[in-house]
Coordinates of C-alpha atoms and ligand atoms in Angstrom, one line a residue:
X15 CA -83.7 48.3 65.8
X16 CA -84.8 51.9 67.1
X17 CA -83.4 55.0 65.6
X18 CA -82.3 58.5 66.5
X19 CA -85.2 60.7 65.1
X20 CA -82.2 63.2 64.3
X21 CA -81.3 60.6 61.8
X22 CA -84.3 60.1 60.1
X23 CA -85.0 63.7 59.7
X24 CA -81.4 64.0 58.5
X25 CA -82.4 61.3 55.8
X26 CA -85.9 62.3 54.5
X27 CA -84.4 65.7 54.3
X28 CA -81.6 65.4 52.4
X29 CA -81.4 67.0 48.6
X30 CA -78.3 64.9 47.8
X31 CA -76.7 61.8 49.6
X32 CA -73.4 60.7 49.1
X33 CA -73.0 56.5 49.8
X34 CA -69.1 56.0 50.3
X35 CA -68.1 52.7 51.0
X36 CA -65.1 50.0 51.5
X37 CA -64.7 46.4 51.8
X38 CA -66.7 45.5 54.9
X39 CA -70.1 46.3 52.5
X40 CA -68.9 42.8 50.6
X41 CA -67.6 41.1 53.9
X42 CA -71.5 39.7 54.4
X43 CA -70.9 38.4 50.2
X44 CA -67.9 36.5 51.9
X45 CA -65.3 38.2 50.2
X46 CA -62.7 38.4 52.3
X47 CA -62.2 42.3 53.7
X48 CA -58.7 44.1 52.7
X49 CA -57.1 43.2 55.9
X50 CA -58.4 39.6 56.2
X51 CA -57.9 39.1 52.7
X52 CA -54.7 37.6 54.6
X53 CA -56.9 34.4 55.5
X54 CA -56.4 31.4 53.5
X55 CA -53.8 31.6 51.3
X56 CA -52.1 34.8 51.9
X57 CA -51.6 34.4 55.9
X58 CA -47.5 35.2 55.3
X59 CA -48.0 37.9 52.4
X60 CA -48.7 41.7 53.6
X61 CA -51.4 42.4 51.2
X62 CA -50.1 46.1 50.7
X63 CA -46.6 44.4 49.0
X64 CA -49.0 42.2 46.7
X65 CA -51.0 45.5 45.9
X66 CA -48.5 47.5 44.6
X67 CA -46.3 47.8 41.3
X68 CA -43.1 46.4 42.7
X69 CA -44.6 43.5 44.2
X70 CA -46.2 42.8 40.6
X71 CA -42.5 43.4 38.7
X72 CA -41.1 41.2 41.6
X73 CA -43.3 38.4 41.3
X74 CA -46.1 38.9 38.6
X75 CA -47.2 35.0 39.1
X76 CA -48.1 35.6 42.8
X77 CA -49.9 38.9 42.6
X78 CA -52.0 37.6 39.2
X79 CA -52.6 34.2 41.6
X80 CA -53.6 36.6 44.6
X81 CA -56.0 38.7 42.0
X82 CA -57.4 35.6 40.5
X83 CA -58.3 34.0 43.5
X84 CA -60.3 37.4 44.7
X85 CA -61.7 37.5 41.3
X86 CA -63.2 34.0 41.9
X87 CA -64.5 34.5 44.8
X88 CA -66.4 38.1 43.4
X89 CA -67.6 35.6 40.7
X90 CA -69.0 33.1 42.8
X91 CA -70.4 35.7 45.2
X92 CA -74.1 37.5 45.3
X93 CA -74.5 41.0 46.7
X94 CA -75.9 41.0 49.9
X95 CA -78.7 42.8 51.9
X96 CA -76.3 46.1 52.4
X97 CA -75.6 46.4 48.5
X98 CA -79.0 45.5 47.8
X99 CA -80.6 48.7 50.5
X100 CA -77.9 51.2 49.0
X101 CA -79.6 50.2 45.4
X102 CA -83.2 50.4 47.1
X103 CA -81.9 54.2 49.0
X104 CA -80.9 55.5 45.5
X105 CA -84.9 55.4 44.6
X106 CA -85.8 57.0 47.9
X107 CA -84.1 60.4 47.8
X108 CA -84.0 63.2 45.5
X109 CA -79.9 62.5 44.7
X110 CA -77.4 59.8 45.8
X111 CA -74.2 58.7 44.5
X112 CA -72.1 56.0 45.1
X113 CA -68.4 56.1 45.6
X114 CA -67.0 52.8 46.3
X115 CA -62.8 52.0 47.3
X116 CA -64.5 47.9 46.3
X117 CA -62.8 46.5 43.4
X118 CA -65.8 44.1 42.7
X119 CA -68.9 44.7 40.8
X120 CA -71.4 43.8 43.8
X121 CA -73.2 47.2 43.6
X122 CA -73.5 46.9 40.2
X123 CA -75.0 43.4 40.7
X124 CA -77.6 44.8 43.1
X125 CA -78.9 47.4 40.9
X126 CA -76.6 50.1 41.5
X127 CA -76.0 52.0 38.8
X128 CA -72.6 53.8 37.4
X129 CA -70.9 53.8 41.3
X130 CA -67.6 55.6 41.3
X131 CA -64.9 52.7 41.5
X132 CA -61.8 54.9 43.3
X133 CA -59.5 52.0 43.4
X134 CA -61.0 50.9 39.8
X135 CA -62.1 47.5 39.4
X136 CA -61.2 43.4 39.1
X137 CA -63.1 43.0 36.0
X138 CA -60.9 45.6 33.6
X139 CA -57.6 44.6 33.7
X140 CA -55.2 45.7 31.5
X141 CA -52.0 46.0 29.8
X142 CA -49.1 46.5 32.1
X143 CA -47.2 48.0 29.2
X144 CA -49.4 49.3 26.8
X145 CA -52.8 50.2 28.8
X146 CA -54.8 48.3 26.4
X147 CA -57.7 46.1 27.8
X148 CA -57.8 42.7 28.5
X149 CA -60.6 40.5 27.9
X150 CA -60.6 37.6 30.0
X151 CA -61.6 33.8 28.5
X152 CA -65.6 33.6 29.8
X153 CA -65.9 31.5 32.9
X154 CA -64.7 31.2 36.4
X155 CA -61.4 30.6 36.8
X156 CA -60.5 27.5 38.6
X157 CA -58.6 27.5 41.9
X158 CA -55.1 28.6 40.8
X159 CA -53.2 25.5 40.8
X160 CA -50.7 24.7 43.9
X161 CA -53.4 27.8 45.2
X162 CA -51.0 30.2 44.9
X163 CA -49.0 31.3 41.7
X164 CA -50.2 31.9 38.3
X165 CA -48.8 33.4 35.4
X166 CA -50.0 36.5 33.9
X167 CA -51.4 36.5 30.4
X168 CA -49.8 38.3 27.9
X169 CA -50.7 41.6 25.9
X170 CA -51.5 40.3 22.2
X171 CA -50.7 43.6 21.0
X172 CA -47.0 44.2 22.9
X173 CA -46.5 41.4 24.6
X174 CA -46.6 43.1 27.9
X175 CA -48.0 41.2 31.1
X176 CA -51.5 41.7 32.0
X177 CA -52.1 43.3 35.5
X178 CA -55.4 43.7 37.1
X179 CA -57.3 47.0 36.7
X180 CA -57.0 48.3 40.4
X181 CA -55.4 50.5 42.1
X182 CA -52.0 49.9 43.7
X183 CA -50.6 51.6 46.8
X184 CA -48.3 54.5 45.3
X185 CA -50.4 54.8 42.1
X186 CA -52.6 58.0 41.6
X187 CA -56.4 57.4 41.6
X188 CA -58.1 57.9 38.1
X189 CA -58.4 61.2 37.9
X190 CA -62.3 61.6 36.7
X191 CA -63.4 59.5 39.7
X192 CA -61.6 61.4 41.8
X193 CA -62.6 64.6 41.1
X194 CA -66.3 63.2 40.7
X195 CA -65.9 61.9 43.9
X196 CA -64.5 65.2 45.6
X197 CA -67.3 67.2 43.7
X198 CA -70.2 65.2 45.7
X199 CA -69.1 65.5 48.5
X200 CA -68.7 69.4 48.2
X201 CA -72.3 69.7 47.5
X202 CA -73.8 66.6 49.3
X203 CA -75.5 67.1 52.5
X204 CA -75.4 63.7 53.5
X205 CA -72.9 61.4 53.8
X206 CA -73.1 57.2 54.6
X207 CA -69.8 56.0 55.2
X208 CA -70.3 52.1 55.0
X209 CA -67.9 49.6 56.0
X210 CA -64.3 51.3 55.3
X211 CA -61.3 51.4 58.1
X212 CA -60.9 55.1 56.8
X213 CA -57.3 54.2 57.1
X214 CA -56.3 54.4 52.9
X215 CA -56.0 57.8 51.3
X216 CA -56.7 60.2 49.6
X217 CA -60.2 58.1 49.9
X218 CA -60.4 59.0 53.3
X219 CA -60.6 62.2 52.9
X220 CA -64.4 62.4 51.5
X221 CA -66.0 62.3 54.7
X222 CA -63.5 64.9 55.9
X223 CA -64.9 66.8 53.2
X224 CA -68.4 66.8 53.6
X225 CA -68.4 67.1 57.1
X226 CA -66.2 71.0 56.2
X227 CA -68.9 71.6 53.7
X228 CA -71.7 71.2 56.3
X229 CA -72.8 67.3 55.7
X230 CA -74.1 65.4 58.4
X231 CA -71.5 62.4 58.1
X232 CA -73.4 59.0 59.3
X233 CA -70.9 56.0 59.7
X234 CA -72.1 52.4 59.7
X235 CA -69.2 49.9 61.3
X236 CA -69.2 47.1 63.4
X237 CA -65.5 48.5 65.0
X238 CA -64.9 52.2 66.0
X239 CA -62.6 54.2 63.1
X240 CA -60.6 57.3 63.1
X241 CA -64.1 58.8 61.2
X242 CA -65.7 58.2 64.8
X243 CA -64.9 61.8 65.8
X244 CA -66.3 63.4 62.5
X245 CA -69.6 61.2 62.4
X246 CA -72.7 63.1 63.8
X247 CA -74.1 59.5 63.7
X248 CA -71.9 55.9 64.7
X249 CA -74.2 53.2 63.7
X250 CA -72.5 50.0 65.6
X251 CA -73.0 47.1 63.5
X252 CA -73.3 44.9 60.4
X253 CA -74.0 46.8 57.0
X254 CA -76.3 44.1 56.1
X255 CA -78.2 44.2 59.4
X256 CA -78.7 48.0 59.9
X257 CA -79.2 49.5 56.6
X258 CA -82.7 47.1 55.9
X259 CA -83.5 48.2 59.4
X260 CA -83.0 51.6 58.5
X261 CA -84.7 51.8 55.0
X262 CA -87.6 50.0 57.0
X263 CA -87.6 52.9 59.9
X264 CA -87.6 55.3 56.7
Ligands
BV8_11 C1 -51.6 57.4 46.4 C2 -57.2 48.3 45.1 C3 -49.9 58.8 45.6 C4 -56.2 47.2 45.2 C5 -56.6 49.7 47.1 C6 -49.1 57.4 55.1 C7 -50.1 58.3 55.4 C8 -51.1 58.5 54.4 C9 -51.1 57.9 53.2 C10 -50.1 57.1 52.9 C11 -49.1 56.8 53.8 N1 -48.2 55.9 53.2 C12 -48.6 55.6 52.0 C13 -49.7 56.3 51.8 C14 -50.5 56.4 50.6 C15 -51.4 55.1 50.4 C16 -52.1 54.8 51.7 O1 -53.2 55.3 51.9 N2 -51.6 53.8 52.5 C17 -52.3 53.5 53.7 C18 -52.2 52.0 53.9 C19 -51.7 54.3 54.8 N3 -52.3 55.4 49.4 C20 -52.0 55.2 48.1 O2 -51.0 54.7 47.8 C21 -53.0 55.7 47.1 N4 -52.3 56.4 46.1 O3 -51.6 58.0 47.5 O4 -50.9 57.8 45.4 C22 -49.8 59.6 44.4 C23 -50.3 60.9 44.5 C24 -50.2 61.6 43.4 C25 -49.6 61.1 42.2 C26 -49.1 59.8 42.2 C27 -49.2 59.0 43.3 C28 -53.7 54.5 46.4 C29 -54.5 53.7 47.5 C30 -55.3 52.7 46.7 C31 -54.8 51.3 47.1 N5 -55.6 50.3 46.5 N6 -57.4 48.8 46.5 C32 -56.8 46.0 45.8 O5 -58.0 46.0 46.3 O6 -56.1 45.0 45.8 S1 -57.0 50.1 48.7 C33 -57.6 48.7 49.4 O7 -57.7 49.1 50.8 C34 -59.0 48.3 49.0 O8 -59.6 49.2 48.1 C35 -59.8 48.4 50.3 O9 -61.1 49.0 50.1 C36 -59.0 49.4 51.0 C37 -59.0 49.1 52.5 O10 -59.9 49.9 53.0 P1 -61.3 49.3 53.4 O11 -62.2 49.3 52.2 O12 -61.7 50.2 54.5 O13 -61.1 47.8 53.9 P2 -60.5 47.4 55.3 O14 -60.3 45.9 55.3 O15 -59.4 48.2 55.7 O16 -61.7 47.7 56.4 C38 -62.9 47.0 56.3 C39 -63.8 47.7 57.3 O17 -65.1 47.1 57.2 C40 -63.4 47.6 58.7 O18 -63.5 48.9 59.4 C41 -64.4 46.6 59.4 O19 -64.6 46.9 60.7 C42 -65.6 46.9 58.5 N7 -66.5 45.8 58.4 C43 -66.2 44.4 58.5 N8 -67.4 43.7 58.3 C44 -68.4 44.7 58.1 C45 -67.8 46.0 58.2 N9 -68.6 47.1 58.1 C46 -69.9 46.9 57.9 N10 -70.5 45.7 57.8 C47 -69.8 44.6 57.9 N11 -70.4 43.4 57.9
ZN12 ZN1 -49.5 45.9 25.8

């Protein structure tokens, strides 16, 4: 794979890299991406109704089923050559930091360390009532019976239901990953947007800013995206394929 020299120079150059990235980084992990997360078992549900609030207070069995299912298959996946070269990238430039819209720990897993979660993350749910954490029974959960519904645990301290700690079209993003989030890319020069539809906001809106505060905004995506426009650089393919290749070309 042969690249722009442009890009290179724009790589070895850069003081401080932003890596932003969405579900298509973990689609080569075989986790289902947001959109065909609707394969298998949730062909009839529109995955927006199960990520939200009222779809948990109208049916907290099928959106704990829907969560547990993803969390199984994060548990049972590995990262994969794309999380593994973002770890690898972090060692090969003065500054980079990681903002992820992933709610699995895949970056983590391939040496990544402290990425911004912006949607937060499978592994912490919590209290829908109270806040308090959850600490789920070790293990990986088995298929949820009859694949679909399961009931939620319950908070031992108020008796509230459990709800997984993402989050949910309508709810505000945790505030200090936000504003961490915004701050890089203010001050990055560089920007990697990695596998995301740019289509869920405010998220969206990092490349946006970087590109006003100067960055050279390089997009990696099999499909073409609204960010097309913004990118000084459209990298047309797999994450998993063209990021080796390009820590190789390095
Ligand atoms: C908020 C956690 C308000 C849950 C998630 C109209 C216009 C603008 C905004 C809105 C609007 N209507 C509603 C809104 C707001 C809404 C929104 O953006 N809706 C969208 C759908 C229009 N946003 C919100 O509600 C946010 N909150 O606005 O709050 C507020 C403000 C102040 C105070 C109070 C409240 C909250 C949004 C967070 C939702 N939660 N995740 C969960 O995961 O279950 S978002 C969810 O979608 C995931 O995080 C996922 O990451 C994301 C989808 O985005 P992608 O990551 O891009 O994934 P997707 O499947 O879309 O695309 C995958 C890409 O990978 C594709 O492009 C594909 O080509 C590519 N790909 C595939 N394979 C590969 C690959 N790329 C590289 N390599 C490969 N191998
Ligand atoms: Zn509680």
């Amino acid at each position: 794979m042969v690249f722009d020299e442009k890009l290179l120079d724009c790589i070895s150059q850069a003081r401080h890299v932003v890596v932003f990235t969405g579900a298509g980084v973990s689609a080569e992990s075989g986790i289902p991406t947001f959109r065909d997360a609707q394969t298998g078992l949730w062909t009839e549900y529109d995955a927006a109704t199960l990520a939200s609030p009222e779809g948990f207070r109208a049916d907290p069995a099928l959106v704990w089923g829907w969560y547990e299912w993803r969390r199984m298959k994060v548990l049972q996946a590995k990262p994969n050559p794309a999380h593994l070269t973002i770890a690898e990238l972090a060692e090969k430039v003065p500054r980079l930091t990681l903002v992820t819209q992933n709610v699995d720990d895949l970056h983590e897993r391939a040496g990544s360390d402290n990425p911004i979660h912006l949607h937060g993350c499978l592994h912490r749910p919590r209290c829908f009532a109270c806040a308090k954490p959850f600490d789920y029974p070790p293990g990986i959960p088995e298929e949820p019976e009859g694949g679909r519904r399961l009931e939620p645990p319950r908070c031992v301290h108020c008796g509230g239901y459990i709800r997984p700690g993402v989050v949910w079209f309508g709810e505000s993003l945790p505030e200090e990953a936000w504003n961490a989030a915004q701050q890089a890319a203010q001050h990055c020069d560089l920007l990697f947007s990695i596998g995301t539809s740019s289509l869920v906001w405010p998220a969206a809106q990092l490349p946006e800013t970087a590109a006003r505060n100067g960055a050279a905004i390089v997009q990696i995506n099999p499909e073409p995206t609204a960010l097309d426009r913004t990118a000084r650089f459209n990298l047309r393919g797999k994450a998993g394929d063209i990021l080796p290749a390009l820590l190789e070309a390095l």
